[in-house]
Coordinates of C-alpha atoms and ligand atoms in Angstrom, one line a residue:
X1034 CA -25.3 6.9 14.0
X1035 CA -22.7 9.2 15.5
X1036 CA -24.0 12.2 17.3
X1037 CA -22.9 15.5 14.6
X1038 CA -19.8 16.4 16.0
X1039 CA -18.3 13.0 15.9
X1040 CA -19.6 13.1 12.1
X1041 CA -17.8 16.5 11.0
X1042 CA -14.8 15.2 12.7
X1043 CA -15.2 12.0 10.4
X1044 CA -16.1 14.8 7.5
X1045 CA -13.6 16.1 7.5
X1046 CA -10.7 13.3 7.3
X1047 CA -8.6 12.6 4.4
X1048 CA -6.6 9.3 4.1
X1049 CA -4.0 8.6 1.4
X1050 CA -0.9 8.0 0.4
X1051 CA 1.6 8.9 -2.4
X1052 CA 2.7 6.2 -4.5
X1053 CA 5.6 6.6 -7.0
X1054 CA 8.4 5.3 -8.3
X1055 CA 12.0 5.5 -6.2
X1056 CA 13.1 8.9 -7.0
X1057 CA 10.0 10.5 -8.5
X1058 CA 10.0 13.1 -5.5
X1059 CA 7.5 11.1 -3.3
X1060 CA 9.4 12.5 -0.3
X1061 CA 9.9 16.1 -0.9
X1062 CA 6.2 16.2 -2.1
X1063 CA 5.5 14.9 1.7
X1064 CA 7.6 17.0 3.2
X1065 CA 6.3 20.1 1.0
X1066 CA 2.5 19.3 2.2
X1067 CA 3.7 18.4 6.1
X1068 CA 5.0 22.5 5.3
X1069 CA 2.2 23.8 4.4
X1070 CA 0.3 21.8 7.3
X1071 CA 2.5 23.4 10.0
X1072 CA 3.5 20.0 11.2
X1073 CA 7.1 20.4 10.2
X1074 CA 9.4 23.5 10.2
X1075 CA 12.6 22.9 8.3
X1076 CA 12.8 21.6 4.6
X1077 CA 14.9 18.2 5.5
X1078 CA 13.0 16.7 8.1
X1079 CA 11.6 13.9 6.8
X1080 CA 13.9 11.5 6.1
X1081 CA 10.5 8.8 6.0
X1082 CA 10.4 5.4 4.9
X1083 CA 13.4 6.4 2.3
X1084 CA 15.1 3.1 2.0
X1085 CA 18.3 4.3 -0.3
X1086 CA 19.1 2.2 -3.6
X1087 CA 22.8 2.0 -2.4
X1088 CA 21.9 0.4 0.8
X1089 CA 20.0 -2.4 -0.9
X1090 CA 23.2 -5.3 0.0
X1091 CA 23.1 -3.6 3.5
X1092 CA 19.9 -4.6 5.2
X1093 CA 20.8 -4.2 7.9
X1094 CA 21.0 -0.5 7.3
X1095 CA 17.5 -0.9 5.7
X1096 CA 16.0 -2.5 9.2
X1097 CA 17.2 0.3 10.6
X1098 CA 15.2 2.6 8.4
X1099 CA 12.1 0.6 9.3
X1100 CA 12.8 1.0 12.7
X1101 CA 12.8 4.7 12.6
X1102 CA 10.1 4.7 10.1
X1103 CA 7.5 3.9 12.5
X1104 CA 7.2 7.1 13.4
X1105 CA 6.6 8.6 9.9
X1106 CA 4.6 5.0 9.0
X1107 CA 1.2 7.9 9.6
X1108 CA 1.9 11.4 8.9
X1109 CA -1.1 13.3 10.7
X1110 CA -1.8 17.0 10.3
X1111 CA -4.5 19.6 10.2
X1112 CA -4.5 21.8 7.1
X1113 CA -7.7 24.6 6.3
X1114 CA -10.4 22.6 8.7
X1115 CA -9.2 19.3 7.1
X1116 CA -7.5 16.3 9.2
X1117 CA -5.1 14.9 7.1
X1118 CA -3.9 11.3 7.1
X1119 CA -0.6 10.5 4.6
X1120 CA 0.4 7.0 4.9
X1121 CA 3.7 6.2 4.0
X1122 CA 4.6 3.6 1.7
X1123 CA 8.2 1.6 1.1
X1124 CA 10.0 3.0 -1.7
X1125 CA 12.1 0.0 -2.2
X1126 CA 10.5 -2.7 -4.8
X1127 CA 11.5 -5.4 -2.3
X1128 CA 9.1 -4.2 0.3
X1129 CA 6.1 -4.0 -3.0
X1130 CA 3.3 -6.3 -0.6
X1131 CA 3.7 -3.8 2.2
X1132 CA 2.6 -0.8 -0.1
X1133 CA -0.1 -2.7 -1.5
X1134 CA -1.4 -3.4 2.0
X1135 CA -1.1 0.0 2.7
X1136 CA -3.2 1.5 0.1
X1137 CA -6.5 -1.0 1.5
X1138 CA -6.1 1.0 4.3
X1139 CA -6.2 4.6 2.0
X1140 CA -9.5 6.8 0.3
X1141 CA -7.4 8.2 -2.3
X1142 CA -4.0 8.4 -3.5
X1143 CA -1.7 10.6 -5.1
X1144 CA 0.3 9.4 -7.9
X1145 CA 3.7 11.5 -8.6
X1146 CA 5.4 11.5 -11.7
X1147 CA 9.0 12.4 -12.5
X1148 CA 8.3 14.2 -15.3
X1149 CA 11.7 13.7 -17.2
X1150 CA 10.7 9.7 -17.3
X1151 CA 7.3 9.3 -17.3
X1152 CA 5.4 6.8 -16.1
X1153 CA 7.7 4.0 -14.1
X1154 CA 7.5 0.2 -13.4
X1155 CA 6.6 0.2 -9.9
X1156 CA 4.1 3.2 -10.7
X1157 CA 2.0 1.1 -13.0
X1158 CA 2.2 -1.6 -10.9
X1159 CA 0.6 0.4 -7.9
X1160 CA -1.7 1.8 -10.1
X1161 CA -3.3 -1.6 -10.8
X1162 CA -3.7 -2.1 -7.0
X1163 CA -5.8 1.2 -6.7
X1164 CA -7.6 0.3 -10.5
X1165 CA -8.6 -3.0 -8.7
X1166 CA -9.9 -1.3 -5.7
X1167 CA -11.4 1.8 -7.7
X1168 CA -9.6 4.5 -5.8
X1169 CA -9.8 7.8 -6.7
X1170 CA -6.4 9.2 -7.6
X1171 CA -4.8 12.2 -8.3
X1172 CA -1.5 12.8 -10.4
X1173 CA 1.4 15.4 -9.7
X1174 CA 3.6 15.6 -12.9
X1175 CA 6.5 16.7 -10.6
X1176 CA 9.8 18.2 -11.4
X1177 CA 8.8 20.6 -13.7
X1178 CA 11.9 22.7 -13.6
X1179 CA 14.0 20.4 -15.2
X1180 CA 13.9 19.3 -18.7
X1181 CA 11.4 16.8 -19.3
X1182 CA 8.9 15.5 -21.6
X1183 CA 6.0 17.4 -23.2
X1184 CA 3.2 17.9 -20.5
X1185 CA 0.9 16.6 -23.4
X1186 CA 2.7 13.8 -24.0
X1187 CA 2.9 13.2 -19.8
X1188 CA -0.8 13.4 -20.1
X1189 CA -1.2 10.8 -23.2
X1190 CA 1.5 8.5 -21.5
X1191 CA -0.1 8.5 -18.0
X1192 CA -3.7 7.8 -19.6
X1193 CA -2.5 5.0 -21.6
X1194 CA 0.0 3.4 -19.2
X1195 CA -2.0 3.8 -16.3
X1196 CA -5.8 3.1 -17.5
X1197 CA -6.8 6.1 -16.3
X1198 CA -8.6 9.1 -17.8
X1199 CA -6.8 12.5 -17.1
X1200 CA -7.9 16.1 -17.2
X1201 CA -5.2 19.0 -16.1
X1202 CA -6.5 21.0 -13.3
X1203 CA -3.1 23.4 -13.5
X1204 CA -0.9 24.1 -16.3
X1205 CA 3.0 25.4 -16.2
X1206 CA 4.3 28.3 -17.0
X1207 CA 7.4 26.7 -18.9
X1208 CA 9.2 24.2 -18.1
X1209 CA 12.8 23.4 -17.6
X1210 CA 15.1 26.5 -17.2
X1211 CA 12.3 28.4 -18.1
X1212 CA 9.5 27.1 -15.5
X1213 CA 8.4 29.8 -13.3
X1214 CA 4.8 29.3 -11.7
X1215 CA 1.6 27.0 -12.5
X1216 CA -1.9 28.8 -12.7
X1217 CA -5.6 27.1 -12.7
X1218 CA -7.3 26.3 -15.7
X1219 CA -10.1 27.8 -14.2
X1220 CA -9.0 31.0 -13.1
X1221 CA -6.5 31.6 -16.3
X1222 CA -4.0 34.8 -15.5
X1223 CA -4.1 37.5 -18.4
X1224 CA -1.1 38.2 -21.1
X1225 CA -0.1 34.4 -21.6
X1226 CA 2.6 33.8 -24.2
X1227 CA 1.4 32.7 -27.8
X1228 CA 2.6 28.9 -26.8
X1229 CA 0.5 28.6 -23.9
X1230 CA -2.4 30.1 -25.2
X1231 CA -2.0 27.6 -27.9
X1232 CA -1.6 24.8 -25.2
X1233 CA -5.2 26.1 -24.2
X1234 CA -6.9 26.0 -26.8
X1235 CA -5.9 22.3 -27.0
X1236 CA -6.9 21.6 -23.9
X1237 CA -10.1 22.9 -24.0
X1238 CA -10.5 21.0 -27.1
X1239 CA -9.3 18.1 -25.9
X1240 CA -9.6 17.7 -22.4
X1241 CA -13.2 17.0 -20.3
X1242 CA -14.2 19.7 -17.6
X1243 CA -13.3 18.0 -14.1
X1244 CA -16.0 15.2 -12.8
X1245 CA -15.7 15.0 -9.3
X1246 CA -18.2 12.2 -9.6
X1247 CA -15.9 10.1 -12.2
X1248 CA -13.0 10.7 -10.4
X1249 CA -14.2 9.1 -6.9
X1250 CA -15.6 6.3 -9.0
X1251 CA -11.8 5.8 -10.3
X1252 CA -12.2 6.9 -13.4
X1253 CA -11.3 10.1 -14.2
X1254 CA -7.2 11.5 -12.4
X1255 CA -7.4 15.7 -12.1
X1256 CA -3.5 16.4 -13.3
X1257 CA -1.2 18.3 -11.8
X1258 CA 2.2 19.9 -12.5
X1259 CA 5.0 21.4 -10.1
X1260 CA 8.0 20.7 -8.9
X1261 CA 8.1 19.5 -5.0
X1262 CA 11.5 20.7 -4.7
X1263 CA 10.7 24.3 -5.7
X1264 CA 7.6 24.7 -4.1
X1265 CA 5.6 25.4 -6.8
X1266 CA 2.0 23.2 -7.8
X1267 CA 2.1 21.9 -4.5
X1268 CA -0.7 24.7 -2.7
X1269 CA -2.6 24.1 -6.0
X1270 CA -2.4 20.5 -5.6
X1271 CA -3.2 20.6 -1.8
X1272 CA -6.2 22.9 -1.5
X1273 CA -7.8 21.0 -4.7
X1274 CA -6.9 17.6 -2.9
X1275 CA -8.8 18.4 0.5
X1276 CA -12.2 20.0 -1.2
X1277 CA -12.9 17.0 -3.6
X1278 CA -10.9 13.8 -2.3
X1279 CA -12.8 11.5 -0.2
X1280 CA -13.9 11.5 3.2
X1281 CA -13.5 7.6 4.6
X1282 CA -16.3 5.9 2.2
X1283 CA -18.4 3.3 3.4
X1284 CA -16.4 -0.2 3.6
X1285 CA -17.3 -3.8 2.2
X1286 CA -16.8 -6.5 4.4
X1287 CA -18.0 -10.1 4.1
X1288 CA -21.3 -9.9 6.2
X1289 CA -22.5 -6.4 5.0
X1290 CA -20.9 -2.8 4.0
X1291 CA -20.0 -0.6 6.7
X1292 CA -20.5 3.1 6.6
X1293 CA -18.2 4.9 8.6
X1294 CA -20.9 7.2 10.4
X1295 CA -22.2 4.2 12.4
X1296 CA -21.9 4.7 16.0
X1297 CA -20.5 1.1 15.8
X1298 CA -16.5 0.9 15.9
X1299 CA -15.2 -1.8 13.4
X1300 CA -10.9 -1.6 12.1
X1301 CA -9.0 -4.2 10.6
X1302 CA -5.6 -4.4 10.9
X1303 CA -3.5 -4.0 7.4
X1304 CA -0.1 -3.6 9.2
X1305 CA 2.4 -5.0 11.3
X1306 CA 5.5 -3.5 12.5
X1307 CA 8.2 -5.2 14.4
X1308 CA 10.4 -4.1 17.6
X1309 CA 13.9 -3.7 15.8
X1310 CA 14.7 -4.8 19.5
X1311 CA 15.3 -8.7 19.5
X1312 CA 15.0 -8.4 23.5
X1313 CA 11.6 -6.9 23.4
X1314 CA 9.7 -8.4 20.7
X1315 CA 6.7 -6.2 20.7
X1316 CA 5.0 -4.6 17.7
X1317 CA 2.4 -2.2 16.5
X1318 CA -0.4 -3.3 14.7
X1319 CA -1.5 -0.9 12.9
X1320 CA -5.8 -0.6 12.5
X1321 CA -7.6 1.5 9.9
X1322 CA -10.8 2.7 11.4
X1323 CA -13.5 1.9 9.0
X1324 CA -16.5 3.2 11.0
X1325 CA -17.2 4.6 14.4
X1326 CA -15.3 6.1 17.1
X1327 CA -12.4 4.8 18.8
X1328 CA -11.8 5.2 22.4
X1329 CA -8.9 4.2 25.0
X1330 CA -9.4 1.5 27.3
X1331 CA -12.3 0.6 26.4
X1332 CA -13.2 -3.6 25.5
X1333 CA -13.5 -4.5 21.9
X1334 CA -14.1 -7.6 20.3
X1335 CA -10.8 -9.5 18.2
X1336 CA -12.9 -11.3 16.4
X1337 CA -10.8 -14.5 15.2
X1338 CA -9.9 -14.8 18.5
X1339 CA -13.1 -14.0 19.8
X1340 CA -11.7 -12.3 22.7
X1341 CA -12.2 -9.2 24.1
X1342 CA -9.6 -6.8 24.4
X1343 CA -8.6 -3.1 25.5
X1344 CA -5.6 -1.3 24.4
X1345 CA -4.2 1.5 27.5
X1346 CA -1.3 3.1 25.2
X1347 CA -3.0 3.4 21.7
X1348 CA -1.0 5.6 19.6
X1349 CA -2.2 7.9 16.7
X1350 CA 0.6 9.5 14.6
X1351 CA 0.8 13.8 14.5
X1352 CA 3.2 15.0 12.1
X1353 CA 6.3 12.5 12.8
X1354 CA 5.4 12.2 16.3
X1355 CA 3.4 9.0 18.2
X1356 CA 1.2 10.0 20.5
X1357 CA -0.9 8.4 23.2
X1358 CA -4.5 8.6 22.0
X1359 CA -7.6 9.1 24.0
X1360 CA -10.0 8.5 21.1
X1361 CA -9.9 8.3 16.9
X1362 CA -12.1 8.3 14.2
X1363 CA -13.3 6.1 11.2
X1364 CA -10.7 7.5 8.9
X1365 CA -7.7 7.2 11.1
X1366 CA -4.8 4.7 11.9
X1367 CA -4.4 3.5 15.3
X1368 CA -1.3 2.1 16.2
X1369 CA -1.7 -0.6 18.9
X1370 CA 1.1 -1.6 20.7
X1371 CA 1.2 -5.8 20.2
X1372 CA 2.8 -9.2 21.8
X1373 CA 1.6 -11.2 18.7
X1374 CA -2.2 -11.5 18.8
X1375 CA -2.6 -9.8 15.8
X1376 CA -2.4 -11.0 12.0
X1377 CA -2.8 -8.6 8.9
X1378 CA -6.5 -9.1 7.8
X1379 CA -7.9 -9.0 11.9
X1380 CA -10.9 -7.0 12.2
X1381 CA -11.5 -5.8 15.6
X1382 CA -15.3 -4.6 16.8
X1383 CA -18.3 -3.0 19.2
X1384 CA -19.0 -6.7 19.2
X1385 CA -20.3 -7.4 15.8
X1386 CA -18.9 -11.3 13.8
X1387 CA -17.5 -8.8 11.1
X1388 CA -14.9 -10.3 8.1
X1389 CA -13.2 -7.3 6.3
X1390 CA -11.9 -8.5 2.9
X1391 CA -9.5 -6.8 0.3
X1392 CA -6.3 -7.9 1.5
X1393 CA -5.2 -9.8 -1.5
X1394 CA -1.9 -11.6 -1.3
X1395 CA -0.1 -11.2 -4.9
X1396 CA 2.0 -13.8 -6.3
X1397 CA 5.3 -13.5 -4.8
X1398 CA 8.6 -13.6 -7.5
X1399 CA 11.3 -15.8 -6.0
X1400 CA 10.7 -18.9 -4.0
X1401 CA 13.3 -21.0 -1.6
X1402 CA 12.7 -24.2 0.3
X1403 CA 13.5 -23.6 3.9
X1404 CA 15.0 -26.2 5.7
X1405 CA 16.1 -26.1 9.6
X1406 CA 19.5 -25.7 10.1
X1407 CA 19.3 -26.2 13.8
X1408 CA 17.6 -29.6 14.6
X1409 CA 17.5 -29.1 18.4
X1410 CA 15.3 -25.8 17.6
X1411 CA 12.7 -26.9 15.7
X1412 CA 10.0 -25.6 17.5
X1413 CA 11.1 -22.0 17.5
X1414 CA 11.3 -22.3 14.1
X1415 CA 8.6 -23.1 13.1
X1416 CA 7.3 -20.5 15.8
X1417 CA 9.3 -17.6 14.1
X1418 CA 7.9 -18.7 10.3
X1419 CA 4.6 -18.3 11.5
X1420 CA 5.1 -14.8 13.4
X1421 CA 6.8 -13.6 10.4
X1422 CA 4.5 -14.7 8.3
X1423 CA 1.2 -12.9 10.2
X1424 CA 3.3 -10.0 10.1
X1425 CA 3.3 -10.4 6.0
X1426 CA 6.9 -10.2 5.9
X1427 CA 6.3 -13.0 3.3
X1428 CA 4.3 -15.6 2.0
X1429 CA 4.5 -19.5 3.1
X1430 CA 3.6 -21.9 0.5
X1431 CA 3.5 -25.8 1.4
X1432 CA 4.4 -28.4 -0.5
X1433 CA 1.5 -30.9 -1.1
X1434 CA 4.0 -33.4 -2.5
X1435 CA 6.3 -33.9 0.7
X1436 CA 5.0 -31.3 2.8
X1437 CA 8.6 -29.1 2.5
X1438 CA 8.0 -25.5 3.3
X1439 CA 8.2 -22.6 0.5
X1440 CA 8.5 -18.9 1.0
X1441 CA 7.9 -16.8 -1.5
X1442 CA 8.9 -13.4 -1.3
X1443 CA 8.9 -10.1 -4.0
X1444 CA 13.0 -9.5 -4.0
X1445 CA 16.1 -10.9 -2.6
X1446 CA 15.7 -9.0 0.7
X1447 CA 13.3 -10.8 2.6
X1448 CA 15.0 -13.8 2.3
X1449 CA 17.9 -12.2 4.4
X1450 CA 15.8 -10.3 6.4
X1451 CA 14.3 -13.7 7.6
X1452 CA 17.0 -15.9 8.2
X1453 CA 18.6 -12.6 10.3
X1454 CA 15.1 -12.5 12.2
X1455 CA 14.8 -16.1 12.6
X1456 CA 18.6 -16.3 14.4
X1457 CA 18.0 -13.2 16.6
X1458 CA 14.5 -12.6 17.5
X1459 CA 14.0 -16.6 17.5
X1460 CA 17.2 -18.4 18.6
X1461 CA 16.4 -20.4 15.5
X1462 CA 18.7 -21.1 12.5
X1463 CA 17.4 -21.8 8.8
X1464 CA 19.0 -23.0 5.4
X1465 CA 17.6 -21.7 2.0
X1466 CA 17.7 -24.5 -0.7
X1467 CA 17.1 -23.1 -4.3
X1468 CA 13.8 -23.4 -6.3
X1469 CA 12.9 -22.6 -9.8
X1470 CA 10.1 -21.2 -10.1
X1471 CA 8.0 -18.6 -12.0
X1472 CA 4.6 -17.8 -10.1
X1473 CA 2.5 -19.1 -7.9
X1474 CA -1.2 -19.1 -9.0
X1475 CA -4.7 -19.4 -7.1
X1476 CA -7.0 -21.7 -9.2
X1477 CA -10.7 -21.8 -9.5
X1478 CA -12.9 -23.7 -11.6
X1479 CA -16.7 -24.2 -11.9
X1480 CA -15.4 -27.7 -13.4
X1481 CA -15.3 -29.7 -10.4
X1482 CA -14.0 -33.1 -12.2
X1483 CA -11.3 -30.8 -14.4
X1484 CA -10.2 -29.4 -11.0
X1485 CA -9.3 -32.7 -9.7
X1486 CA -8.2 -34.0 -13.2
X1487 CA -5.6 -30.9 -13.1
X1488 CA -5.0 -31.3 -9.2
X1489 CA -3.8 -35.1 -9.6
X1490 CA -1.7 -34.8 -13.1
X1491 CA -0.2 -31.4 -11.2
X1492 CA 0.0 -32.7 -7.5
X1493 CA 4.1 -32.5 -7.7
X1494 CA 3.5 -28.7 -8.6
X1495 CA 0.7 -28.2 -6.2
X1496 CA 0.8 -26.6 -2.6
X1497 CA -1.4 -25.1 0.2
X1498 CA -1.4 -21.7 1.0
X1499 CA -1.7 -20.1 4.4
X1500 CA -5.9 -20.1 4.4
X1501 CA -5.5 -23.6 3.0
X1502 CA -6.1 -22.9 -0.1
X1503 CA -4.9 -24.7 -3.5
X1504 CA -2.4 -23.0 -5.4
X1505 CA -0.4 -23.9 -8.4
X1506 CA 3.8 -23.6 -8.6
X1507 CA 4.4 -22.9 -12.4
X1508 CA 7.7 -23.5 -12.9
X1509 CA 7.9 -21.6 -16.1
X1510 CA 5.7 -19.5 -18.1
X1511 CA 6.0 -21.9 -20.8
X1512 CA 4.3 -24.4 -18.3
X1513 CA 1.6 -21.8 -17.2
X1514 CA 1.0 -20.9 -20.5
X1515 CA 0.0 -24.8 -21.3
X1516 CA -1.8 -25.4 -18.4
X1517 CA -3.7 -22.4 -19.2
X1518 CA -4.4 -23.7 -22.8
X1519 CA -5.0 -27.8 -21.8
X1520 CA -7.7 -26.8 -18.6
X1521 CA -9.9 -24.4 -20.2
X1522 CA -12.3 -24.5 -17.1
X1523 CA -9.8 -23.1 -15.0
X1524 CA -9.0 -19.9 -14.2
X1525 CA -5.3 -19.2 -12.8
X1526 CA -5.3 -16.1 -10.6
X1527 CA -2.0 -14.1 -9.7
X1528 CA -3.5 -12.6 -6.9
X1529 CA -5.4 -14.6 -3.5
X1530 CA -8.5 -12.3 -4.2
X1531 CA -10.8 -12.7 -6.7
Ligands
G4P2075 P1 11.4 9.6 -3.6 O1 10.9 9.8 -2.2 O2 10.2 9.5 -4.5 O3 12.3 8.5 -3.8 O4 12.1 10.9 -4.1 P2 12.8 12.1 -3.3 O5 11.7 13.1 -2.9 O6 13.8 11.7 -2.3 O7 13.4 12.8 -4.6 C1 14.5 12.2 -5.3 C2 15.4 13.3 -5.8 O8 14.7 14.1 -6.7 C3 16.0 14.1 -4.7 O9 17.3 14.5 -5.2 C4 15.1 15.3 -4.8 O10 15.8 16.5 -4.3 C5 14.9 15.5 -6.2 N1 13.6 16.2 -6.5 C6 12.4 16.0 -6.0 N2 11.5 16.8 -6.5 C7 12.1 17.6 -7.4 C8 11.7 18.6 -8.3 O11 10.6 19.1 -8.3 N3 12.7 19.1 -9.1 C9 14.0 18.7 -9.1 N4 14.8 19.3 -9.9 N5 14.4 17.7 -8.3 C10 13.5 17.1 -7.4 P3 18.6 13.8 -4.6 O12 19.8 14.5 -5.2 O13 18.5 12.3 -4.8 O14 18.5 14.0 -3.1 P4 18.7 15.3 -2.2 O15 20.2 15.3 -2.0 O16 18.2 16.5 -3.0 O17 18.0 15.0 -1.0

């Protein structure tokens, strides 16, 4: 175990990220909490990982963004005794696998809600991830000020849409034009309108007293509301979220669970972030510590390279600066600066044969053949696919029939994001070639003959993923939906963890 110190320091950590839908207020909610935490000065700094809806032809533009996003990829700060962690996740749908990475690497997330829309697509589908996972969340009903739905409703909407049950911790003071403050439930201010008084009664009818316990176990969101852009719910939201969200919790991997007071170091990598610089292709791999202590130069074990390495410029992230760290805690991100021996999944040690799991790949949503397009630079093409692909940029899929190559990606973007990468970080020169197809499904069976039956009548459909395992191309639903229906022994998974 650690010695007591090194334990309070681990105490007292709080890792998460805010997960929304574009334009629910993700941002100025950061921005508001880096305020309160000192670590910024000026409303307006953080421009973050914002990737703007109008910029979605323009890439290029977007790359940029990710460039300067490194910085704000960790947002660290101290608040009240409490070292906070926010990670920052891609607004923009096309970038959906690298937020679900992300949040394998969080203890708790905040959900915010535009309150004039309610719950949102890429909301619900976030909140699947953490349902999966069982991370405790919490909701801020943002945007209070403006005209928006009933906070009851909110409430009813959020439970049903996002599995989850709720329980207000605040209530407003109005809403719209006439929104003013948010008080506690528990600590109720005196000479409330008729309304609200009526809106408490309901609650305490309605609504369970907050279960710390339930809510860590997943089940149970405290609700907030406020509006990020007015400052007001956020200190509510804040000095609730630091006395009952998680410290880093104890970690599954393959060979045993890992609890992060162990003197023991163990991290696994759940990012990778490119040099925008083709002529000095470096990156940062970024490490969640899941137990122990980190500390510079010193040798630790890669363990599917089973090599040892030391890192001399590891970088943890302050506010929206990266700074050379000396040492780091279960709990925090390390960014280690990378020439490609890393992969998203790699666990690095004290020396231990350790296999973290829970980095699922999901069923990507478009699929092309590549083909090369430069015969003469075949080698650095296939050189490039595979970087890119360790870096989870997107997912490589090969063809079982004639061994062609398939990447499936979650939008339109990748695709152009590769062939660019591929031509200037590579020299080499790719062709897309169309494919239909609808999902791409892991399959398991207990049926051993039925397996093969299915694998043999399918093999033009089937294809190896990049563990070498067996997956199915649908190319319809209609097609899933029968094979679904004719091998009853099967079971067709969307995601590569199960
Ligand atoms: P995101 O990161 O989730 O995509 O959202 P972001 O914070 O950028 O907020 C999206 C828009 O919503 C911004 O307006 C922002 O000012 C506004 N907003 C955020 N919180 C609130 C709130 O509590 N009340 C109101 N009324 N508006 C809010 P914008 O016009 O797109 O950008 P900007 O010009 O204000 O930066």
């Amino acid at each position: 175990m650690l010695n007591s110190a090194d334990q309070n320091e681990i105490l007292r950590r709080r890792t998460f990220a805010i997960i929304s839908h574009p334009d629910a207020g993700k941002t100025t909610l950061t921005e508001k909490l880096l305020l309160y935490g000192g670590a910024i000065h000026v409303a307006g700094a953080v421009k973050s990982n914002k990737i703007r809806k109008t910029a979605t032809s323009d890439w290029m533009e977007i790359e940029k963004q990710r460039g300067i996003s490194v910085a704000t990829s960790v947002m660290g700060f101290d608040y009240d005794g409490y070292h906070i962690n926010i990670l920052d996740t891609p607004g923009h749908q096309d970038f959906a696998e690298d937020t679900f990475r992300t949040l394998t690497a969080v203890d708790s997330a905040i959900v915010v809600i535009d309150s004039a829309k309610g719950v949102e697509a890429q909301t619900r589908r976030l909140m699947e991830v953490c349902r999966m996972r069982k991370t405790p969340v919490m909701v801020f009903m943002n945007k209070m000020d403006r005209e928006g739905k009933d906070p009851f409703d909110l409430m009813d909407e959020a439970e049903k849409e996002l599995g989850i049950h709720c329980t207000p911790v605040t209530w407003a003071n109005g809403q719209g034009l006439k929104f003013e403050s948010v008080f506690a439930l528990d600590n109720r201010p005196a000479g409330l309108s008729p309304k609200l008084q009526e809106d408490l009664e309901m609650i305490d009818g309605v609504y369970p007293e907050f279960d710390r316990e339930a809510y860590l176990r997943g089940e149970l969101a405290p609700v907030f509301y406020g509006s990020a852009y007015k400052t007001v719910g956020v200190q509510e939201l804040l000095d609730f979220f630091v006395k009952n969200a998680p410290s880093p919790r104890p970690v599954d991997a393959e060979e045993r669970t890992v609890d992060p007071m162990e003197d023991k170091f163990t991290a696994f990598c759940f990012k990778i972030h490119a040099n925008m610089d083709p002529n000095h292709r470096s990156c940062i791999a970024f490490f969640k510590i899941c137990s122990g202590k980190f500390l510079r130069n010193t040798y630790y074990k890669h363990v599917r390279k089973d090599q040892q390495m030391r890192f001399a410029a590891p970088t943890c992230f302050m506010a929206q600066k990266k700074e050379t760290v000396d040492e780091a805690f279960a709990g925090d991100i390390v960014g280690l600066p990378d020439t490609g021996n890393f992969k998203i999944g790699d666990t690095l040690t004290s020396g231990e044969q350790l296999h973290f799991r829970g980095l699922p790949s999901f069923s990507p949503e478009m699929f092309k053949y590549i083909e090369n397009a430069d015969p003469m630079k075949q080698k650095q093409l296939d050189k490039g696919i595979s970087q890119l692909m360790d870096e989870g940029v997107a997912q490589l899929f090969v063809s079982q029939l004639n061994g062609r190559k398939i990447i499936g990606t979650v939008g339109q973007l990748q695709f152009e994001v590769i062939q660019y990468r591929l031509e200037h970080e590579y020299q080499a020169k790719c062709r897309w070639e169309p494919l239909q197809m609808y999902k791409a499904c892991w399959i398991e069976s207990d049926d051993e003959a039925e397996l093969e039956t299915f694998k043999k009548r399918k093999a033009q459909y089937m294809a190896t993923d990049k563990d070498g395992r067996d997956v199915f191309m649908a190319d319809s639903g209609y097609v899933l939906s029968m094979a679904q229906q004719d091998y009853k022994h099967i079971t067709f998974h969307f995601t590569s963890e199960f």
